[in-house]
Coordinates of C-alpha atoms in Angstrom, one line a residue:
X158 CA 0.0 0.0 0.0
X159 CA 1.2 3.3 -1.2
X160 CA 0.6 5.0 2.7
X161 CA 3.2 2.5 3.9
X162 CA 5.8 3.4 1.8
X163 CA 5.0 6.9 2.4
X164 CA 5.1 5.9 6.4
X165 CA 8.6 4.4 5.6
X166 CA 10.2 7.2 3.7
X167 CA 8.8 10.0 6.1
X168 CA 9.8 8.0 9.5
X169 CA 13.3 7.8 7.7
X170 CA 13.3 11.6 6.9
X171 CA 12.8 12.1 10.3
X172 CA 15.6 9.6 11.3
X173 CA 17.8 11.8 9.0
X174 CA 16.9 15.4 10.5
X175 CA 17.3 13.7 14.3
X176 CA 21.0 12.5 13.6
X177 CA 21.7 16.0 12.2
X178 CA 20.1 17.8 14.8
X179 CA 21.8 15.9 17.8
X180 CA 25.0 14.8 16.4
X181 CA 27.0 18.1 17.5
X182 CA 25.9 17.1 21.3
X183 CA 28.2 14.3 20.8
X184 CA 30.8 15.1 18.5
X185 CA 31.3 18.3 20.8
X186 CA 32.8 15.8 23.6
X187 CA 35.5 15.2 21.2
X188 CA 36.0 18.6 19.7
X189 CA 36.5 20.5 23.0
X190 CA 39.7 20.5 24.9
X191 CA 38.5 21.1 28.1
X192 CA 34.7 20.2 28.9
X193 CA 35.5 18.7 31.8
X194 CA 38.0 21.7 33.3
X195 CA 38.0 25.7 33.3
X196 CA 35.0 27.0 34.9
X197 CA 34.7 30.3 36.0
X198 CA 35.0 29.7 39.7
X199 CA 37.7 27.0 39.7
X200 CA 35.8 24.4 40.0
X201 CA 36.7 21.0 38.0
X202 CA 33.3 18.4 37.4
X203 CA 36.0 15.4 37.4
X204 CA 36.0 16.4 41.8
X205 CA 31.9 14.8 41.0
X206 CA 31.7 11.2 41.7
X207 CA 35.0 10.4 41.8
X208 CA 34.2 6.8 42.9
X209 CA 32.9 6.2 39.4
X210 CA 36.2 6.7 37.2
X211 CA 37.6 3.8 38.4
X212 CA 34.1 2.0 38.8
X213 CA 33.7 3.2 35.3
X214 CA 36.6 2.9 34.1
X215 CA 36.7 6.1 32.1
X216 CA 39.6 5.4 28.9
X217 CA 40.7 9.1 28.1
X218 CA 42.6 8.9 24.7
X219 CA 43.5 11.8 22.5
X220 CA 40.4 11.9 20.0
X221 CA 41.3 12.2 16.2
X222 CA 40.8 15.8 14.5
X223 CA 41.7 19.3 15.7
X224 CA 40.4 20.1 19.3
X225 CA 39.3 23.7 20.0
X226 CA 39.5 25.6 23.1
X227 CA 35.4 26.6 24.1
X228 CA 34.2 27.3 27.0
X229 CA 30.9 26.5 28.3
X230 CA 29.6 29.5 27.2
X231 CA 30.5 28.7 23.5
X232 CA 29.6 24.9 23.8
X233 CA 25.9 26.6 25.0
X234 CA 25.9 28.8 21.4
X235 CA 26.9 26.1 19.5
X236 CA 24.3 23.6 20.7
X237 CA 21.2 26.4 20.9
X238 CA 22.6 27.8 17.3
X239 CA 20.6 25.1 15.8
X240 CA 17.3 26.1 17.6
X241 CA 17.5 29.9 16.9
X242 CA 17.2 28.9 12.8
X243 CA 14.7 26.3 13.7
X244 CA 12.7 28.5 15.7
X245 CA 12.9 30.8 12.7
X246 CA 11.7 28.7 10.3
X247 CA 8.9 26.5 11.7
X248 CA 6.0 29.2 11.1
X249 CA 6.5 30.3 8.0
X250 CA 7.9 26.3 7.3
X251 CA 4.3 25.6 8.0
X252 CA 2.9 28.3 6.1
X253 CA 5.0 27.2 3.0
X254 CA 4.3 23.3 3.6
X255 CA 0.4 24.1 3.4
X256 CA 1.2 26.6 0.8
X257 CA 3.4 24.5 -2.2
X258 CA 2.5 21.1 -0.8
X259 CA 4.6 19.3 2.4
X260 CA 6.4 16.7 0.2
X261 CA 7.9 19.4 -1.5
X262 CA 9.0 21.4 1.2
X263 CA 9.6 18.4 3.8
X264 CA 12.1 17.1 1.2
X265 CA 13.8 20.2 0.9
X266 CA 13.7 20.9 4.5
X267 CA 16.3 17.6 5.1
X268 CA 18.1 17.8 2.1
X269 CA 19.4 21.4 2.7
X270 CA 20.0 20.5 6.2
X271 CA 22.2 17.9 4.8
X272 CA 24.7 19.7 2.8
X273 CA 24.9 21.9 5.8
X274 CA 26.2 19.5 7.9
X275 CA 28.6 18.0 4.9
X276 CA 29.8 21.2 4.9
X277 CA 30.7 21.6 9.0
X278 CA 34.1 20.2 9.8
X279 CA 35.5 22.9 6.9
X280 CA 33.4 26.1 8.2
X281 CA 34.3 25.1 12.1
X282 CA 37.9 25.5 11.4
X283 CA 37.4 29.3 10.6
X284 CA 36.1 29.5 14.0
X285 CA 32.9 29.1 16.4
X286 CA 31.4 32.5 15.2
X287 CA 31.3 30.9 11.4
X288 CA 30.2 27.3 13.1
X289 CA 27.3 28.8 15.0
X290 CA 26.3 31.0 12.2
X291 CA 26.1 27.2 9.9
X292 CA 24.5 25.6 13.0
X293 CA 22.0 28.0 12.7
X294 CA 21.6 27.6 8.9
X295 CA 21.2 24.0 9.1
X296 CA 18.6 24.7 11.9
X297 CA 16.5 26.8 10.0
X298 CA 16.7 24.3 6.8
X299 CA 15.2 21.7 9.2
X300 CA 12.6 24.1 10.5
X301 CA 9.5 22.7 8.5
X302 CA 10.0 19.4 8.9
X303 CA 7.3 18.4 12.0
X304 CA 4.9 21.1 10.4
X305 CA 5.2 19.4 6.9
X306 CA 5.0 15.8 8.2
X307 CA 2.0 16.7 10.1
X308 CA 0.4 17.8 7.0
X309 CA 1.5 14.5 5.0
X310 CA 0.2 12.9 8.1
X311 CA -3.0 14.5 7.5
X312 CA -3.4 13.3 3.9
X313 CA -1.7 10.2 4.0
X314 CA -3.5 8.6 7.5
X315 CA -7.3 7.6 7.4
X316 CA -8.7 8.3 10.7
X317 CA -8.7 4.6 12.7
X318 CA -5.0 4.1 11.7
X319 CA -4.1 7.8 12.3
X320 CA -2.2 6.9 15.9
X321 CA -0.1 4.0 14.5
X322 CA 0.8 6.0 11.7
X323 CA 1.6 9.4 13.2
X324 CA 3.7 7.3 16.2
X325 CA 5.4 5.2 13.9
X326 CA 6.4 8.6 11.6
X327 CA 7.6 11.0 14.5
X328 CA 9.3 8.2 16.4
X329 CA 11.8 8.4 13.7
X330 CA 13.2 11.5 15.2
X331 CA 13.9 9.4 18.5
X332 CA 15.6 6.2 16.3
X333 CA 18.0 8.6 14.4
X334 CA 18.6 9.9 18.2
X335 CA 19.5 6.3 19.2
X336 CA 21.3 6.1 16.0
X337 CA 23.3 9.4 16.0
X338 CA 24.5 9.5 19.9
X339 CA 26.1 5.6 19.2
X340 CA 27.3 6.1 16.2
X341 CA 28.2 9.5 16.6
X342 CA 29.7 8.2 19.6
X343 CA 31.7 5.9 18.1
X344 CA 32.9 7.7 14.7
X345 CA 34.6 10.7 17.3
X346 CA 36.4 8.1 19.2
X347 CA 37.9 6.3 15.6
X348 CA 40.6 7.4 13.1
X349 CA 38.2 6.7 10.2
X350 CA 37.9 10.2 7.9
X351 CA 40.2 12.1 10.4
X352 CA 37.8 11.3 13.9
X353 CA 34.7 13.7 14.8
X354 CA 35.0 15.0 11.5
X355 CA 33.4 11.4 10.0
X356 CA 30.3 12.4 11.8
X357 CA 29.2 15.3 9.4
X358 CA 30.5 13.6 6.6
X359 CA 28.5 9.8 7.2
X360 CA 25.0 11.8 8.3
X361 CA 25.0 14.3 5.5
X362 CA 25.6 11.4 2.7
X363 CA 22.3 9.3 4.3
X364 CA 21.1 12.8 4.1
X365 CA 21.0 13.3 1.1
X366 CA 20.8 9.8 -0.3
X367 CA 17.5 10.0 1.5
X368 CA 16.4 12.6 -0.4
X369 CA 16.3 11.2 -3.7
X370 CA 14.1 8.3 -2.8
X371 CA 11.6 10.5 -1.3
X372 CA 11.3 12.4 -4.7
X373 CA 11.0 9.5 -7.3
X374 CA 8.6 7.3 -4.8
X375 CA 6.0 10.3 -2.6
X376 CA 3.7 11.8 -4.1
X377 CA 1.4 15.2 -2.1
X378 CA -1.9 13.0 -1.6
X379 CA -3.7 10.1 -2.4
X380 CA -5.7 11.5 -5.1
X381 CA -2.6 12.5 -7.3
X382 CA -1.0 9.3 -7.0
X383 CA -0.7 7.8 -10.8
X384 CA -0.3 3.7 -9.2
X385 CA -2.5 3.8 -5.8
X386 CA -5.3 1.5 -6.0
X387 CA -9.1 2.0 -5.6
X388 CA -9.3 -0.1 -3.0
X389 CA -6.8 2.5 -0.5
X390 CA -8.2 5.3 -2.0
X391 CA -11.9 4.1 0.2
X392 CA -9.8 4.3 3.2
X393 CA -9.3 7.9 2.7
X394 CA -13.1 8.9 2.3
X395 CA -13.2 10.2 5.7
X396 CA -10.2 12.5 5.3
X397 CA -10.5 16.2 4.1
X398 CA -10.0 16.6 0.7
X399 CA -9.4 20.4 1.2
X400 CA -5.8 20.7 0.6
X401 CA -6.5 18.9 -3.0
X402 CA -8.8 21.6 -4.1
X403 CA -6.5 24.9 -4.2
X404 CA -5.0 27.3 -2.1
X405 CA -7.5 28.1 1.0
X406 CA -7.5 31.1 3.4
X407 CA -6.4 30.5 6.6
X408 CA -8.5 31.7 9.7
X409 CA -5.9 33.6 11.4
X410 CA -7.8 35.1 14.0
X411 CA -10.0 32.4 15.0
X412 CA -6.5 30.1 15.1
X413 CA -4.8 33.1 17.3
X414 CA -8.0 33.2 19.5
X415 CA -8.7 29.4 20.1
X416 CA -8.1 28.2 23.7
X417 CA -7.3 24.9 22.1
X418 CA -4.2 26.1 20.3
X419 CA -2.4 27.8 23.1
X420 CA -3.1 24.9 25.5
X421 CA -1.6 22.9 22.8
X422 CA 1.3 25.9 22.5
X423 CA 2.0 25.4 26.4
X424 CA 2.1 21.6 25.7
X425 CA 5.0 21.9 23.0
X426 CA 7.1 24.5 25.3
X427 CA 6.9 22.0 28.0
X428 CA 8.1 19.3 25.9
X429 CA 10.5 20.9 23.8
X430 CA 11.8 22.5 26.7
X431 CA 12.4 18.9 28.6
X432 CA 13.7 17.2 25.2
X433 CA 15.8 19.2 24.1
X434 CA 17.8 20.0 27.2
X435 CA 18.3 16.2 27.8
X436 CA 19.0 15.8 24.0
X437 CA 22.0 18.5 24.3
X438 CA 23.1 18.3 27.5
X439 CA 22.8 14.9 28.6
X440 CA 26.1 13.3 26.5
X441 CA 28.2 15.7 28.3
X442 CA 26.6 15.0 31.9
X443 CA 27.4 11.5 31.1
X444 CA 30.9 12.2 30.3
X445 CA 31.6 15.1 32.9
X446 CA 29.5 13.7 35.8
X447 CA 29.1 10.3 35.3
X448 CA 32.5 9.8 34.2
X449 CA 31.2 7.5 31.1
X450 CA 33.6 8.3 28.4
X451 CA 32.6 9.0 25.0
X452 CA 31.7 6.1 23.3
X453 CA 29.6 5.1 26.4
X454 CA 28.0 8.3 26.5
X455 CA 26.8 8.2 23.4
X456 CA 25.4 4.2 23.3
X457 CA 23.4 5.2 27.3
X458 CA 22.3 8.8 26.1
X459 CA 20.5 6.3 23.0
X460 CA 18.8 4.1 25.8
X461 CA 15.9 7.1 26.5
X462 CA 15.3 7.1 22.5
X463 CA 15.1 3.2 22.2
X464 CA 12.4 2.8 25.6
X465 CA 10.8 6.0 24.2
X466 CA 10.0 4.3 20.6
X467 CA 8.5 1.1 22.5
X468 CA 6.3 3.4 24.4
X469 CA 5.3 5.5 21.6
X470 CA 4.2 2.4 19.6
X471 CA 2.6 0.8 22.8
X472 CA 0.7 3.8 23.4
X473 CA -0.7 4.1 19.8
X474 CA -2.0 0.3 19.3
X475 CA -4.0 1.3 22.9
X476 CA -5.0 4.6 21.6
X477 CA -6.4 3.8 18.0
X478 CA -8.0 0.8 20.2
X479 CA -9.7 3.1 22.0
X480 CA -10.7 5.2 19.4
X481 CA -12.5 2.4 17.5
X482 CA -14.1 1.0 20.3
X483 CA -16.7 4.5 20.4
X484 CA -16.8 4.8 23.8
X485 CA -14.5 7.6 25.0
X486 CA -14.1 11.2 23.4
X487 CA -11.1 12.0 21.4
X488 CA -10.5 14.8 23.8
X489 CA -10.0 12.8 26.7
X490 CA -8.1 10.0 24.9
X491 CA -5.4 12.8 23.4
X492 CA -5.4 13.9 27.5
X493 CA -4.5 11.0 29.2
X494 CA -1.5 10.0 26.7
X495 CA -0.4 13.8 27.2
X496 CA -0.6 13.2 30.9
X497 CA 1.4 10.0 31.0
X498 CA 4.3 11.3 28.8
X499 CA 4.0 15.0 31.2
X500 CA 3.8 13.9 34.3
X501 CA 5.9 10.9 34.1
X502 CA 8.7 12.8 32.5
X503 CA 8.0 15.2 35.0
X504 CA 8.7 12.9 38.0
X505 CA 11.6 10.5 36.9
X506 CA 13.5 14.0 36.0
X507 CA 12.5 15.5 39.7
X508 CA 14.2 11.9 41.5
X509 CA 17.3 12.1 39.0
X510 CA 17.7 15.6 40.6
X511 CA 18.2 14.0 44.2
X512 CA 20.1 10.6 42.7
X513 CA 23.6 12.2 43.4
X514 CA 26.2 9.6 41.9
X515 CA 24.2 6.5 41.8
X516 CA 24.8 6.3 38.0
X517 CA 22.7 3.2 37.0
X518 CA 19.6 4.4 38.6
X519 CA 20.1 7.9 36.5
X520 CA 20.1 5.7 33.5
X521 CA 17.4 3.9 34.7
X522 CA 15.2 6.9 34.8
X523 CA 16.2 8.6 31.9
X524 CA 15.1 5.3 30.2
X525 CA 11.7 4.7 31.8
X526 CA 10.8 8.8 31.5
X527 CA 11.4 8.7 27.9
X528 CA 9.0 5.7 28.0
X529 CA 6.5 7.3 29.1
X530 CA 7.3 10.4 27.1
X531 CA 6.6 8.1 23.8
X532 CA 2.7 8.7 24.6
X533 CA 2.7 12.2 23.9
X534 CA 2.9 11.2 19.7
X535 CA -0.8 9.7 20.7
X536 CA -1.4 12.5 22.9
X537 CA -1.2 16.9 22.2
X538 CA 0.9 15.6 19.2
X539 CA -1.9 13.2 17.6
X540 CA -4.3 16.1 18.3
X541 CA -3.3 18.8 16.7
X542 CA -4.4 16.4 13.3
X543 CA -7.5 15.9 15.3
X544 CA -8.4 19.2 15.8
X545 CA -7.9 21.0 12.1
X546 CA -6.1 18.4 9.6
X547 CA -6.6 21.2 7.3
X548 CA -4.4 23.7 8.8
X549 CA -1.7 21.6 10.6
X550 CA 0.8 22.9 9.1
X551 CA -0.3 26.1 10.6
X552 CA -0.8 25.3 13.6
X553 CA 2.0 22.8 14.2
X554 CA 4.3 25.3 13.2
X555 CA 3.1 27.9 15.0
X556 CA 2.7 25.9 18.4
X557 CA 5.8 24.1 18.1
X558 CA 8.3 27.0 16.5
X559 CA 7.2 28.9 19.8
X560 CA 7.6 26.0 21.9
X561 CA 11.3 25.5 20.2
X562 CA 12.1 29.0 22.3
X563 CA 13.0 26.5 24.4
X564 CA 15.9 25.4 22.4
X565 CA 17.0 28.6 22.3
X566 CA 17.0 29.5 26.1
X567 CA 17.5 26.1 27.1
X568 CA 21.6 25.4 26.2
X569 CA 22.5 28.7 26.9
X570 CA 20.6 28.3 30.5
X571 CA 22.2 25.5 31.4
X572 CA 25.4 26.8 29.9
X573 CA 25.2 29.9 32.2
X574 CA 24.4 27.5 35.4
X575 CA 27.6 25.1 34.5
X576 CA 29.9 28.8 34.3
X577 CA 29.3 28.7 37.9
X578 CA 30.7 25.1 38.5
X579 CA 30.1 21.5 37.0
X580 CA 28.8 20.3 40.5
X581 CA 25.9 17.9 41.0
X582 CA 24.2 20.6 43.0
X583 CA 24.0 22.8 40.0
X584 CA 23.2 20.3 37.7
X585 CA 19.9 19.3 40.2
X586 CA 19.0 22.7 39.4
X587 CA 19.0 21.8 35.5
X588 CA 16.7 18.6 36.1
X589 CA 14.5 20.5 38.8
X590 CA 14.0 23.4 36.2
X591 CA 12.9 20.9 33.5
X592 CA 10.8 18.5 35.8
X593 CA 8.5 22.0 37.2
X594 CA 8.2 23.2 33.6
X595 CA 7.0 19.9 32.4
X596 CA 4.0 19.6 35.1
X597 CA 3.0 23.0 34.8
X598 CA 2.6 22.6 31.2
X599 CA 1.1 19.2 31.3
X600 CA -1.3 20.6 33.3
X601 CA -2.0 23.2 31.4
X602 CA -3.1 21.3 28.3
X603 CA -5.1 18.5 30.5
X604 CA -7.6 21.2 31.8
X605 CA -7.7 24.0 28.2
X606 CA -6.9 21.4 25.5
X607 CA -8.9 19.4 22.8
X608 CA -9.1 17.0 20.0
X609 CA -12.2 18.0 18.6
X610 CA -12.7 19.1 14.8
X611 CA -12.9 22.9 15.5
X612 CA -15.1 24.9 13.9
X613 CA -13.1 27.7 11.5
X614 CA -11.2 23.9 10.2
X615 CA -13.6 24.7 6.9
X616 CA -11.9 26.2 4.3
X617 CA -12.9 28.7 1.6
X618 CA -10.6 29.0 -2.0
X619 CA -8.5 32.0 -2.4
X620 CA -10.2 34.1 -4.9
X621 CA -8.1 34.8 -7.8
X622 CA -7.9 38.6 -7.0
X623 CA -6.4 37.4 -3.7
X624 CA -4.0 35.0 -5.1
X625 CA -2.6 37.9 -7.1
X626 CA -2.0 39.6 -4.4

């Protein structure tokens, strides 16, 4: 069936834009010099949990390719340079994907990204002012990509499969995670293409290998698709057919006034907030803290990805389950997974905050918060299809390019807080930050959120004197 293969490709073009967005948190271990020493106040993490380097058994080796001399003030641009351009991006990404049509711009979206990151080990050697301003280039080529999948997703997913499919789609972000901090992990610690450099080199070819499948075998909807059967084209009687009829206005005020779509705002800032502090930062707490070195780092910071993939695709069979059985409201099905995947983040972060060096029971949680993470793809994420499939590329980009603020303040926060001394005390203040933020959020979107079609989801055609214009 042609929605499979269009599953397939788009779960890979995730895959892809995940190893290129996380791949500098790793490589960065071996770039640096010194993350472990030179704080402003003296203080040296590597006084942390001293019991683990020989529990651990921490190999330091001189890594392969130039090291550079960045404090943790320039290691917190680098890593939040990438969510500036993203951040950037993601409304008018949305705008564009709904616009020319989300295959088009979703394949564009990785493929740029792509030769940014070929490009990477040349421009870093000019400096971190040219690396951050290419960080934030490929971050703002990889800006439409949730907006645009969302609307694919919207095409491409008939109603009683649209959990499985939207899970099995976004959880291709946290596969290439697993997949980039292992192998990332592993290429920085090897000779092969001069060390960390191999990193940008091996993810921008699958990059942009990627690309060229997606252009001979997708196609913008079901109706437009020269080989698709009759028989799939049924399953898609019950999704709009908007988007295949023209350019539509969009409802700007009515989406800018809905309760619905700030709860749902509130819901990405907690959760982009949450993921993508743990997704930067966590390699180096492994390394720093922990005392893991880097190819260890980089195979434990994939654990959260793997456990939070199993729960995503748990969470959808039970959902779309649900769903067919008639008996609960979509509303109130989209709330409980958002509540599992808040609140349980919420509180395995608060106990790692109060774990102190007991290094396997960090892991531990980091692994079973993620788990329960993975329901959010059938909870505020599954709903904003529910709620106006004709404008989610709208709204998706709109709710999560302002929730991706948190990308921005996020690295250079916690890069601030380090300045003052890689201690376990400071670090509690990192997980305590991210654990408050998540409940409050959570919460927010369990009492103002919904699922329900909303009312200004009908569209009117542009007239041609507007399209003109």
């Amino acid at each position: 069936p042609k929605r499979f293969i269009v599953t397939i490709l788009a779960f890979f073009g995730l895959f892809n834009a995940a190893c290129m967005k996380v791949c500098v948190s790793v490589a960065i271990v071996a770039m640096v010099d010194h993350t472990e020493v030179q704080f402003s106040n003296g203080t040296n993490s590597t006084a942390e949990c001293p019991v683990l380097v020989d529990q651990v058994k921490t190999e330091q080796k001189a890594y392969e390719g130039k090291r550079y001399d960045w404090d943790s003030i320039q290691q917190g641009f680098i890593l939040s340079a990438f969510f500036y351009g993203y951040f950037c991006a993601m409304l008018p990404g949305g705008y564009m994907a709904d616009r020319l049509g989300p295959v088009k711009v979703f394949g564009c979206c990785i493929f740029s990204t792509s030769l940014f990151t070929l490009l990477s080990p040349f421009v870093v050697q000019w400096g971190s002012v040219p690396f951050i301003l290419l960080r934030f280039l490929a971050g703002f080529g990889e800006g439409a990509t949730y907006p645009s999948v969302l609307a694919i997703i919207s095409r491409w997913s008939p109603k009683l499969e649209r959990s499985r499919i939207t899970s099995i789609i976004l959880t291709g972000g946290s596969i290439g995670m697993v997949f980039s901090f292992s192998v990332a992990g592993l290429l920085s610690a090897s000779s092969f293409l001069g060390g960390w450099p191999s990193v940008f080199y091996v993810f921008g070819t699958i990059g942009c290998a990627w690309y060229f499948l997606w252009v001979i075998f997708i196609y913008e909807s079901p109706n437009v698709h020269p080989t698709i059967t009759e028989e799939e084209i049924e399953k898609f009687k019950d999704v709009s057919s908007a988007k295949d009829k023209g350019k539509q206005n969009v409802p700007w005020k009515s989406i800018l006034t809905s309760l619905p779509v700030w709860a749902l705002m509130f819901a990405c800032i907690g959760n982009n907030f949450g993921y993508i502090m743990l997704m930067t930062q966590i390699p180096t707490y492994l390394n720093s803290i922990l005392h893991f070195n880097i190819k260890a780092s980089g195979a434990l910071s994939a654990l959260p990805y793997v456990s939070q993939t199993v729960g995503a695709w748990i969470a959808s069979f039970v959902a779309d389950k649900l769903r067919s059985t008639g008996k609960l409201r979509i509303t109130l099905i989209r709330k409980v997974f958002s509540s599992i995947a808040g609140y349980g983040s919420a509180i395995c972060i608060l106990t790692i905050a109060f774990s102190g060096c007991h290094s396997y029971l960090i892991v531990f949680l980091l692994t079973f918060g993620n788990f329960l993470n993975g329901s959010k793809f059938s909870g505020f994420v599954a709903a904003s299809v529910d709620m106006t499939p004709n404008f989610v590329g709208i709204i998706y980009g709109l709710t999560s390019g302002t929730g991706n603020i948190a990308g921005i303040i996020g690295p250079t926060m916690f890069g601030a807080i380090i300045a003052n001394g890689a201690t376990i005390a400071n670090w509690s203040k990192v997980f305590m930050t991210i654990s408050g933020i998540y409940f409050f959020t959570t919460t927010v979107f369990a009492v103002f959120g919904s699922a329900e079609l909303q009312h200004w989801n009908k569209t009117e055609p542009v007239s041609p004197k507007e399209e003109k214009s």
